[in-house]
């Protein structure tokens, strides 16, 4: 009899909230935008007394959960912050100022900064330019110029080599000019675990100038196009003679970079006579969406250092890690008034792989609230770029978590896990059965990952119901 009653209670636990919210809401996630997106034009009735009572119930349930949940999850190693957006009040906080490693929830900061700095319509643009004449033998007397963004979605030059071949080029007698937004290779922070990013799988544009140029020339060779670089094939004969003498005079000078010098000369000549023969365009959302939903570390690092290179104007190498603020830190200070030094935050990377990163759950909620109040970013997060339990194409790193019952389709969040250090986190938005929107953040340290995830899922259920 006890087993039968227990089974009935378990069934009611999942079915009752579904009946309260409507069968379609429970069974089908047929219109996320219409059902869950906040509507600022909708008139809201005065339900202040109900709101206070609802928040009080959530506070009591969460407090009980924190103090009674066992299996490796302790109150001292847990940090929680929950904010009711609909009433503009914090409804629960526990160790919210405790500094912990956010793991992959750091990607939320990377994404928000990228959308603020670059905008939702930003496009990575890569193009192949050709300058010069092709003679009757198929020899290009001139230059092929690669004008490349540090595009994490650019993988090979096959189509570009085909475009060169279609111009009748069989041989290049001149320059291969590299005009790259990023010349060095993507490097991990020295505190990262070396196995966390498979650097042999880096996108082409993140492998460094020498590798990129070699790959381009090899791709041309597979098409039967030979390259005989002649760096002094310059339009102006006077410059040719002058720079030949300069290069000869500085032959033994270790500080003299002939390649950089010739690149500058060639780029100065691109003001006329060039033709774009191939191009690719990749919108930033094609990078941010898999970065957040599937927690792509490589995409997060590429965006993080793209922001540094383009907006902070310094190249990320090991010696500079601790000398210059990252662009995400500049964003925090300028837009949110958060001084990372005063709050003792540590931001080493954009993916959260560094176990030395330090923020707190209160900060993650503040970041989510800033994003929520920025309508374009809010819509991108809620409608397409955060993981959602139980929704095909949106589960991402959540997998089977919270995929059944009334949590299905009502959580938009980012997961974070560092197994080796016992750090686990979950942060995002929740749409309660009472119609309220919540921003929440849960962080753990020195906690078994599976137990921490079970605890996080229970917190989400308590917030929603």
Short mmCIF file of C-alpha atoms in Angstrom, two decimals:
data_model
loop_
_atom_site.label_atom_id
_atom_site.label_comp_id
_atom_site.label_asym_id
_atom_site.label_seq_id
_atom_site.Cartn_x
_atom_site.Cartn_y
_atom_site.Cartn_z
CA UNK A 1 0.00 0.00 0.00
CA UNK A 2 2.84 2.41 0.85
CA UNK A 3 4.47 1.73 -2.51
CA UNK A 4 1.19 2.42 -4.34
CA UNK A 5 0.65 5.68 -2.47
CA UNK A 6 4.25 6.72 -3.17
CA UNK A 7 3.82 6.07 -6.89
CA UNK A 8 0.57 8.08 -6.97
CA UNK A 9 2.28 10.99 -5.23
CA UNK A 10 5.11 10.89 -7.76
CA UNK A 11 2.64 10.98 -10.65
CA UNK A 12 0.74 13.89 -9.11
CA UNK A 13 4.02 15.77 -8.59
CA UNK A 14 4.50 15.98 -12.35
CA UNK A 15 0.91 16.02 -13.58
CA UNK A 16 -0.74 18.54 -11.23
CA UNK A 17 1.35 21.57 -12.29
CA UNK A 18 0.71 20.62 -15.91
CA UNK A 19 -3.02 20.72 -15.35
CA UNK A 20 -2.72 24.12 -13.72
CA UNK A 21 -0.87 25.63 -16.66
CA UNK A 22 -2.68 23.91 -19.49
CA UNK A 23 -2.10 20.65 -21.33
CA UNK A 24 -0.43 22.25 -24.32
CA UNK A 25 2.06 24.09 -22.13
CA UNK A 26 3.14 20.80 -20.58
CA UNK A 27 3.13 18.53 -23.60
CA UNK A 28 4.29 20.81 -26.40
CA UNK A 29 6.88 23.54 -26.62
CA UNK A 30 5.22 24.77 -29.77
CA UNK A 31 5.79 28.51 -29.40
CA UNK A 32 8.56 29.53 -27.03
CA UNK A 33 8.55 33.16 -28.09
CA UNK A 34 4.81 33.69 -27.70
CA UNK A 35 4.46 31.73 -24.47
CA UNK A 36 7.56 32.74 -22.55
CA UNK A 37 8.95 36.01 -23.90
CA UNK A 38 8.13 38.93 -21.62
CA UNK A 39 5.61 41.33 -23.08
CA UNK A 40 6.30 44.85 -21.86
CA UNK A 41 3.10 46.14 -23.45
CA UNK A 42 0.85 43.84 -21.45
CA UNK A 43 -1.00 45.52 -18.56
CA UNK A 44 -0.27 43.83 -15.24
CA UNK A 45 -2.97 43.78 -12.56
CA UNK A 46 -2.14 44.76 -8.99
CA UNK A 47 -1.29 41.47 -7.28
CA UNK A 48 1.20 42.75 -4.72
CA UNK A 49 -0.26 40.74 -1.85
CA UNK A 50 -0.10 37.54 -3.90
CA UNK A 51 3.40 38.37 -5.08
CA UNK A 52 4.72 38.74 -1.53
CA UNK A 53 3.08 35.50 -0.45
CA UNK A 54 4.44 33.67 -3.50
CA UNK A 55 7.97 34.94 -2.91
CA UNK A 56 7.75 34.02 0.77
CA UNK A 57 6.80 30.43 -0.13
CA UNK A 58 9.76 30.15 -2.52
CA UNK A 59 12.09 31.55 0.13
CA UNK A 60 10.89 29.03 2.71
CA UNK A 61 11.19 26.09 0.32
CA UNK A 62 14.71 27.06 -0.77
CA UNK A 63 15.84 27.63 2.79
CA UNK A 64 14.56 24.21 3.74
CA UNK A 65 16.27 22.63 0.73
CA UNK A 66 19.66 24.22 1.51
CA UNK A 67 19.59 23.09 5.14
CA UNK A 68 18.26 19.55 4.61
CA UNK A 69 19.82 18.41 1.32
CA UNK A 70 22.67 15.99 1.93
CA UNK A 71 24.81 13.77 -0.37
CA UNK A 72 27.88 15.94 -0.48
CA UNK A 73 26.11 19.29 -0.89
CA UNK A 74 26.78 21.47 2.15
CA UNK A 75 25.47 24.97 2.95
CA UNK A 76 29.04 26.27 3.30
CA UNK A 77 30.00 25.13 -0.22
CA UNK A 78 26.82 26.41 -1.86
CA UNK A 79 26.00 29.89 -3.11
CA UNK A 80 22.54 30.93 -4.35
CA UNK A 81 20.95 34.15 -5.54
CA UNK A 82 17.36 34.39 -6.83
CA UNK A 83 15.76 37.61 -8.06
CA UNK A 84 12.08 38.07 -8.90
CA UNK A 85 12.17 40.28 -11.99
CA UNK A 86 8.41 40.80 -11.91
CA UNK A 87 8.53 42.36 -8.44
CA UNK A 88 12.08 43.74 -8.71
CA UNK A 89 13.17 42.09 -5.46
CA UNK A 90 15.63 39.47 -4.27
CA UNK A 91 13.64 36.60 -2.86
CA UNK A 92 16.49 34.35 -1.75
CA UNK A 93 20.21 34.76 -1.10
CA UNK A 94 22.64 32.36 0.52
CA UNK A 95 26.42 32.96 0.54
CA UNK A 96 25.76 35.17 -2.47
CA UNK A 97 29.04 37.07 -2.03
CA UNK A 98 31.20 33.96 -1.69
CA UNK A 99 33.82 33.85 -4.46
CA UNK A 100 33.87 30.63 -6.46
CA UNK A 101 34.92 29.40 -9.89
CA UNK A 102 31.90 29.85 -12.19
CA UNK A 103 33.09 27.22 -14.69
CA UNK A 104 31.26 27.58 -18.02
CA UNK A 105 28.83 30.16 -16.65
CA UNK A 106 31.69 32.55 -17.43
CA UNK A 107 30.47 32.25 -21.04
CA UNK A 108 27.47 34.40 -20.07
CA UNK A 109 29.82 37.34 -19.48
CA UNK A 110 31.63 36.67 -22.78
CA UNK A 111 28.33 36.58 -24.69
CA UNK A 112 26.86 39.71 -23.08
CA UNK A 113 30.06 41.69 -23.73
CA UNK A 114 30.20 40.52 -27.35
CA UNK A 115 26.59 41.50 -27.99
CA UNK A 116 27.09 44.87 -26.33
CA UNK A 117 30.35 45.68 -28.12
CA UNK A 118 29.69 44.15 -31.55
CA UNK A 119 25.90 44.02 -31.70
CA UNK A 120 23.62 41.19 -32.75
CA UNK A 121 24.18 41.95 -36.45
CA UNK A 122 27.98 41.72 -36.34
CA UNK A 123 29.42 39.57 -39.12
CA UNK A 124 32.86 38.00 -39.39
CA UNK A 125 34.01 38.93 -42.91
CA UNK A 126 36.82 37.18 -44.78
CA UNK A 127 37.83 37.95 -48.34
CA UNK A 128 40.42 36.99 -50.96
CA UNK A 129 41.62 39.87 -53.11
CA UNK A 130 43.65 39.68 -56.31
CA UNK A 131 45.77 42.45 -57.75
CA UNK A 132 47.76 42.27 -60.97
CA UNK A 133 47.49 40.80 -64.44
CA UNK A 134 47.25 37.19 -65.57
CA UNK A 135 49.25 36.58 -68.75
CA UNK A 136 48.51 34.09 -71.53
CA UNK A 137 50.45 31.38 -69.68
CA UNK A 138 48.28 31.68 -66.58
CA UNK A 139 50.89 33.51 -64.50
CA UNK A 140 49.62 36.14 -62.09
CA UNK A 141 52.08 39.00 -61.90
CA UNK A 142 50.86 40.63 -58.74
CA UNK A 143 49.46 39.72 -55.32
CA UNK A 144 46.89 37.52 -53.63
CA UNK A 145 45.72 39.23 -50.46
CA UNK A 146 43.98 37.37 -47.62
CA UNK A 147 41.96 39.89 -45.62
CA UNK A 148 40.84 37.78 -42.69
CA UNK A 149 38.88 38.31 -39.49
CA UNK A 150 39.69 35.93 -36.62
CA UNK A 151 36.61 33.99 -37.66
CA UNK A 152 36.04 30.83 -35.56
CA UNK A 153 33.80 29.38 -38.29
CA UNK A 154 36.36 29.53 -41.13
CA UNK A 155 37.87 26.08 -41.65
CA UNK A 156 39.55 25.75 -45.08
CA UNK A 157 40.56 27.47 -48.31
CA UNK A 158 39.11 24.94 -50.76
CA UNK A 159 36.53 27.28 -52.29
CA UNK A 160 39.01 30.12 -52.39
CA UNK A 161 41.60 28.06 -54.26
CA UNK A 162 38.86 27.10 -56.70
CA UNK A 163 38.09 30.80 -57.25
CA UNK A 164 41.76 31.49 -58.04
CA UNK A 165 41.79 28.62 -60.52
CA UNK A 166 38.63 29.90 -62.21
CA UNK A 167 40.48 33.17 -62.92
CA UNK A 168 42.87 31.15 -65.08
CA UNK A 169 45.76 31.36 -62.62
CA UNK A 170 48.28 28.53 -62.81
CA UNK A 171 51.22 30.27 -61.22
CA UNK A 172 51.65 33.22 -58.86
CA UNK A 173 54.73 35.34 -59.42
CA UNK A 174 54.49 37.97 -56.72
CA UNK A 175 53.21 38.23 -53.15
CA UNK A 176 50.90 36.29 -50.87
CA UNK A 177 49.84 39.09 -48.53
CA UNK A 178 48.36 38.22 -45.13
CA UNK A 179 46.15 40.95 -43.71
CA UNK A 180 44.88 39.24 -40.55
CA UNK A 181 42.89 40.62 -37.64
CA UNK A 182 44.77 38.13 -35.47
CA UNK A 183 48.33 37.06 -36.25
CA UNK A 184 49.13 34.84 -33.27
CA UNK A 185 47.62 31.52 -32.30
CA UNK A 186 45.00 31.02 -29.59
CA UNK A 187 46.73 30.24 -26.30
CA UNK A 188 45.24 28.89 -23.08
CA UNK A 189 45.63 30.73 -19.82
CA UNK A 190 48.47 29.22 -17.83
CA UNK A 191 46.05 28.04 -15.12
CA UNK A 192 43.91 26.08 -17.61
CA UNK A 193 44.13 22.33 -17.73
CA UNK A 194 45.86 21.50 -21.05
CA UNK A 195 43.39 18.75 -21.92
CA UNK A 196 40.28 20.95 -21.69
CA UNK A 197 40.68 22.45 -25.18
CA UNK A 198 41.78 20.25 -28.08
CA UNK A 199 44.06 22.74 -29.78
CA UNK A 200 44.61 20.47 -32.79
CA UNK A 201 40.92 21.09 -33.54
CA UNK A 202 41.19 24.88 -33.51
CA UNK A 203 39.52 26.74 -36.39
CA UNK A 204 41.99 27.76 -39.07
CA UNK A 205 41.99 31.47 -38.24
CA UNK A 206 43.10 30.76 -34.67
CA UNK A 207 46.24 28.81 -35.58
CA UNK A 208 48.59 31.70 -36.31
CA UNK A 209 49.79 33.54 -39.40
CA UNK A 210 52.46 31.09 -40.50
CA UNK A 211 50.15 28.11 -40.35
CA UNK A 212 47.38 29.98 -42.18
CA UNK A 213 49.70 31.06 -44.99
CA UNK A 214 51.20 27.60 -45.36
CA UNK A 215 47.73 26.05 -45.48
CA UNK A 216 46.60 28.50 -48.16
CA UNK A 217 49.63 27.76 -50.35
CA UNK A 218 49.18 24.01 -49.88
CA UNK A 219 45.53 24.31 -50.90
CA UNK A 220 46.56 26.22 -54.03
CA UNK A 221 49.14 23.50 -54.80
CA UNK A 222 46.46 20.81 -54.67
CA UNK A 223 44.70 22.76 -57.42
CA UNK A 224 47.90 22.78 -59.46
CA UNK A 225 48.65 26.45 -58.71
CA UNK A 226 52.32 27.05 -57.96
CA UNK A 227 53.48 30.03 -55.94
CA UNK A 228 56.87 31.66 -56.45
CA UNK A 229 56.89 34.48 -53.95
CA UNK A 230 58.77 37.53 -55.12
CA UNK A 231 58.46 40.09 -52.30
CA UNK A 232 60.07 42.82 -54.41
CA UNK A 233 57.52 42.64 -57.20
CA UNK A 234 56.24 46.12 -56.43
CA UNK A 235 54.40 48.41 -58.85
CA UNK A 236 56.84 51.26 -58.31
CA UNK A 237 60.36 50.39 -59.63
CA UNK A 238 61.92 53.11 -57.46
CA UNK A 239 60.47 51.49 -54.33
CA UNK A 240 61.68 48.13 -55.56
CA UNK A 241 65.27 49.35 -55.82
CA UNK A 242 65.09 51.28 -52.55
CA UNK A 243 63.71 48.48 -50.40
CA UNK A 244 66.06 45.95 -51.94
CA UNK A 245 68.93 48.09 -50.68
CA UNK A 246 67.28 48.50 -47.24
CA UNK A 247 66.80 44.75 -46.91
CA UNK A 248 70.45 44.15 -47.90
CA UNK A 249 71.75 46.69 -45.40
CA UNK A 250 69.72 45.13 -42.57
CA UNK A 251 70.36 41.51 -43.48
CA UNK A 252 71.99 40.69 -40.11
CA UNK A 253 69.75 42.94 -38.02
CA UNK A 254 67.54 40.71 -35.78
CA UNK A 255 65.10 43.59 -35.24
CA UNK A 256 64.43 44.06 -38.97
CA UNK A 257 61.34 42.21 -40.21
CA UNK A 258 61.34 42.05 -43.99
CA UNK A 259 57.96 40.33 -44.19
CA UNK A 260 56.24 43.00 -42.08
CA UNK A 261 57.85 45.71 -44.14
CA UNK A 262 56.70 44.19 -47.44
CA UNK A 263 53.20 43.65 -46.06
CA UNK A 264 52.92 47.34 -45.24
CA UNK A 265 54.09 48.33 -48.71
CA UNK A 266 51.68 45.92 -50.41
CA UNK A 267 48.72 47.02 -48.31
CA UNK A 268 49.46 50.64 -49.11
CA UNK A 269 49.05 49.76 -52.77
CA UNK A 270 45.61 48.16 -52.34
CA UNK A 271 43.77 51.43 -52.76
CA UNK A 272 43.21 50.66 -56.45
CA UNK A 273 43.32 47.79 -58.86
CA UNK A 274 42.21 44.98 -56.53
CA UNK A 275 39.40 42.53 -57.18
CA UNK A 276 37.57 40.48 -54.56
CA UNK A 277 37.34 36.97 -55.98
CA UNK A 278 36.05 35.08 -52.91
CA UNK A 279 34.44 35.94 -49.56
CA UNK A 280 32.74 34.36 -46.57
CA UNK A 281 30.40 35.94 -44.03
CA UNK A 282 29.52 34.38 -40.68
CA UNK A 283 27.15 36.18 -38.27
CA UNK A 284 28.13 36.33 -34.63
CA UNK A 285 24.98 34.49 -33.53
CA UNK A 286 26.26 31.37 -35.33
CA UNK A 287 29.14 31.51 -32.86
CA UNK A 288 27.33 32.58 -29.69
CA UNK A 289 24.44 30.10 -29.91
CA UNK A 290 26.53 26.89 -29.88
CA UNK A 291 28.89 28.57 -27.42
CA UNK A 292 26.06 28.91 -24.90
CA UNK A 293 23.78 25.96 -25.66
CA UNK A 294 26.52 23.36 -26.16
CA UNK A 295 29.16 25.15 -24.04
CA UNK A 296 31.79 25.36 -26.79
CA UNK A 297 35.07 26.34 -25.12
CA UNK A 298 36.88 27.10 -28.36
CA UNK A 299 34.18 29.49 -29.55
CA UNK A 300 34.15 31.20 -26.17
CA UNK A 301 37.92 31.69 -26.19
CA UNK A 302 37.85 32.96 -29.76
CA UNK A 303 35.22 35.60 -28.92
CA UNK A 304 37.00 36.55 -25.68
CA UNK A 305 40.31 37.27 -27.42
CA UNK A 306 38.63 38.80 -30.46
CA UNK A 307 37.20 41.38 -28.06
CA UNK A 308 40.64 41.95 -26.56
CA UNK A 309 42.38 42.28 -29.92
CA UNK A 310 39.84 44.52 -31.62
CA UNK A 311 38.51 46.67 -28.78
CA UNK A 312 41.21 46.67 -26.10
CA UNK A 313 43.92 46.89 -28.76
CA UNK A 314 46.47 44.53 -27.33
CA UNK A 315 47.62 41.07 -28.37
CA UNK A 316 47.08 38.32 -25.84
CA UNK A 317 50.34 36.57 -25.05
CA UNK A 318 51.40 34.96 -21.80
CA UNK A 319 53.41 37.97 -20.61
CA UNK A 320 50.36 40.23 -20.91
CA UNK A 321 47.78 38.15 -19.09
CA UNK A 322 48.07 40.08 -15.84
CA UNK A 323 49.09 43.47 -17.22
CA UNK A 324 46.05 44.66 -19.15
CA UNK A 325 42.34 44.44 -18.32
CA UNK A 326 40.33 42.25 -20.62
CA UNK A 327 37.57 43.84 -22.67
CA UNK A 328 34.96 42.03 -20.59
CA UNK A 329 36.33 43.87 -17.53
CA UNK A 330 36.11 47.18 -19.34
CA UNK A 331 32.49 46.37 -20.20
CA UNK A 332 31.69 45.60 -16.57
CA UNK A 333 33.16 48.87 -15.36
CA UNK A 334 31.65 51.06 -18.08
CA UNK A 335 28.17 49.54 -18.37
CA UNK A 336 27.48 47.87 -15.02
CA UNK A 337 29.71 49.85 -12.67
CA UNK A 338 31.46 46.65 -11.54
CA UNK A 339 35.12 47.09 -10.65
CA UNK A 340 36.59 43.59 -10.78
CA UNK A 341 39.61 44.57 -8.68
CA UNK A 342 37.56 46.08 -5.87
CA UNK A 343 35.27 43.05 -5.78
CA UNK A 344 38.26 40.67 -5.96
CA UNK A 345 36.93 39.01 -9.09
CA UNK A 346 39.38 37.01 -11.20
CA UNK A 347 38.65 36.70 -14.93
CA UNK A 348 41.32 34.72 -16.73
CA UNK A 349 39.46 33.56 -19.82
CA UNK A 350 36.15 33.61 -21.65
CA UNK A 351 35.22 29.94 -21.35
CA UNK A 352 35.50 29.43 -17.59
CA UNK A 353 38.10 26.68 -17.97
CA UNK A 354 40.52 28.33 -15.57
CA UNK A 355 39.95 26.95 -12.06
CA UNK A 356 41.45 30.20 -10.75
CA UNK A 357 38.50 32.29 -12.03
CA UNK A 358 36.51 33.87 -9.21
CA UNK A 359 33.09 35.55 -9.19
CA UNK A 360 29.99 35.07 -7.04
CA UNK A 361 26.34 34.17 -7.56
CA UNK A 362 25.24 37.74 -6.87
CA UNK A 363 27.39 38.94 -9.79
CA UNK A 364 25.90 36.40 -12.20
CA UNK A 365 22.38 37.53 -11.27
CA UNK A 366 23.36 41.18 -11.76
CA UNK A 367 24.75 40.28 -15.18
CA UNK A 368 21.55 38.43 -16.11
CA UNK A 369 19.45 41.39 -14.97
CA UNK A 370 21.51 43.78 -17.09
CA UNK A 371 21.01 41.50 -20.08
CA UNK A 372 17.29 41.18 -19.32
CA UNK A 373 16.86 44.96 -19.31
CA UNK A 374 18.59 45.16 -22.70
CA UNK A 375 15.77 44.02 -25.00
CA UNK A 376 17.85 42.73 -27.96
CA UNK A 377 20.17 40.69 -25.70
CA UNK A 378 17.23 39.41 -23.65
CA UNK A 379 15.42 38.21 -26.76
CA UNK A 380 18.53 36.47 -28.09
CA UNK A 381 19.15 34.71 -24.78
CA UNK A 382 15.57 33.60 -24.18
CA UNK A 383 14.49 32.85 -27.73
CA UNK A 384 17.53 31.12 -29.18
CA UNK A 385 20.85 31.08 -27.33
CA UNK A 386 20.38 29.60 -23.85
CA UNK A 387 19.81 25.92 -23.13
CA UNK A 388 16.19 24.95 -22.42
CA UNK A 389 15.24 21.58 -20.84
CA UNK A 390 13.05 19.25 -22.85
CA UNK A 391 13.08 21.32 -26.04
CA UNK A 392 14.49 19.74 -29.19
CA UNK A 393 17.53 21.62 -30.41
CA UNK A 394 17.83 23.63 -27.18
CA UNK A 395 18.71 21.05 -24.52
CA UNK A 396 22.46 21.32 -25.25
CA UNK A 397 24.52 20.76 -22.11
CA UNK A 398 21.36 20.12 -20.05
CA UNK A 399 20.74 16.83 -21.90
CA UNK A 400 18.04 15.04 -19.86
CA UNK A 401 18.03 17.45 -16.92
CA UNK A 402 14.60 18.83 -15.96
CA UNK A 403 13.19 17.56 -19.28
CA UNK A 404 9.99 16.19 -17.72
CA UNK A 405 7.23 17.79 -15.68
CA UNK A 406 6.52 21.47 -15.27
CA UNK A 407 10.18 22.52 -15.64
CA UNK A 408 10.13 21.55 -19.30
CA UNK A 409 10.53 24.66 -21.45
CA UNK A 410 10.47 27.04 -18.47
CA UNK A 411 14.20 27.30 -17.74
CA UNK A 412 16.65 29.20 -20.00
CA UNK A 413 20.09 28.74 -18.53
CA UNK A 414 23.81 28.06 -18.81
CA UNK A 415 25.49 25.13 -17.11
CA UNK A 416 29.03 25.05 -15.75
CA UNK A 417 31.22 22.16 -14.61
CA UNK A 418 34.84 21.70 -13.54
CA UNK A 419 34.99 18.06 -12.50
CA UNK A 420 38.61 18.11 -11.33
CA UNK A 421 37.95 20.87 -8.77
CA UNK A 422 34.37 19.99 -7.82
CA UNK A 423 32.96 23.25 -9.16
CA UNK A 424 29.48 23.28 -10.64
CA UNK A 425 27.11 26.10 -11.52
CA UNK A 426 23.78 26.90 -13.13
CA UNK A 427 22.54 30.39 -14.00
CA UNK A 428 19.76 31.82 -16.13
CA UNK A 429 16.08 32.72 -16.24
CA UNK A 430 12.95 30.88 -15.10
CA UNK A 431 9.29 31.46 -15.89
CA UNK A 432 7.22 30.51 -12.84
CA UNK A 433 3.77 28.97 -12.91
CA UNK A 434 2.59 32.19 -11.24
CA UNK A 435 3.63 34.14 -14.36
CA UNK A 436 6.69 35.73 -12.75
CA UNK A 437 10.12 35.90 -14.36
CA UNK A 438 13.15 35.07 -12.22
CA UNK A 439 16.91 35.44 -12.62
CA UNK A 440 18.88 32.89 -10.62
CA UNK A 441 22.40 31.65 -10.02
CA UNK A 442 23.59 28.56 -8.15
CA UNK A 443 27.28 27.80 -7.54
CA UNK A 444 29.11 24.96 -5.79
CA UNK A 445 32.68 24.18 -4.85
CA UNK A 446 34.29 20.95 -3.57
CA UNK A 447 31.03 19.16 -4.36
CA UNK A 448 30.39 15.94 -6.31
CA UNK A 449 29.14 17.10 -9.71
CA UNK A 450 26.15 14.76 -9.99
CA UNK A 451 24.92 15.65 -6.51
CA UNK A 452 25.34 19.35 -7.24
CA UNK A 453 23.29 19.01 -10.44
CA UNK A 454 20.52 17.22 -8.56
CA UNK A 455 20.46 20.06 -6.05
CA UNK A 456 20.38 22.70 -8.80
CA UNK A 457 17.47 20.99 -10.52
CA UNK A 458 15.53 20.91 -7.27
CA UNK A 459 16.15 24.63 -6.76
CA UNK A 460 14.75 25.34 -10.22
CA UNK A 461 11.64 23.28 -9.49
CA UNK A 462 11.07 25.16 -6.25
CA UNK A 463 11.41 28.53 -8.03
CA UNK A 464 8.95 27.63 -10.79
CA UNK A 465 6.21 26.01 -8.77
#
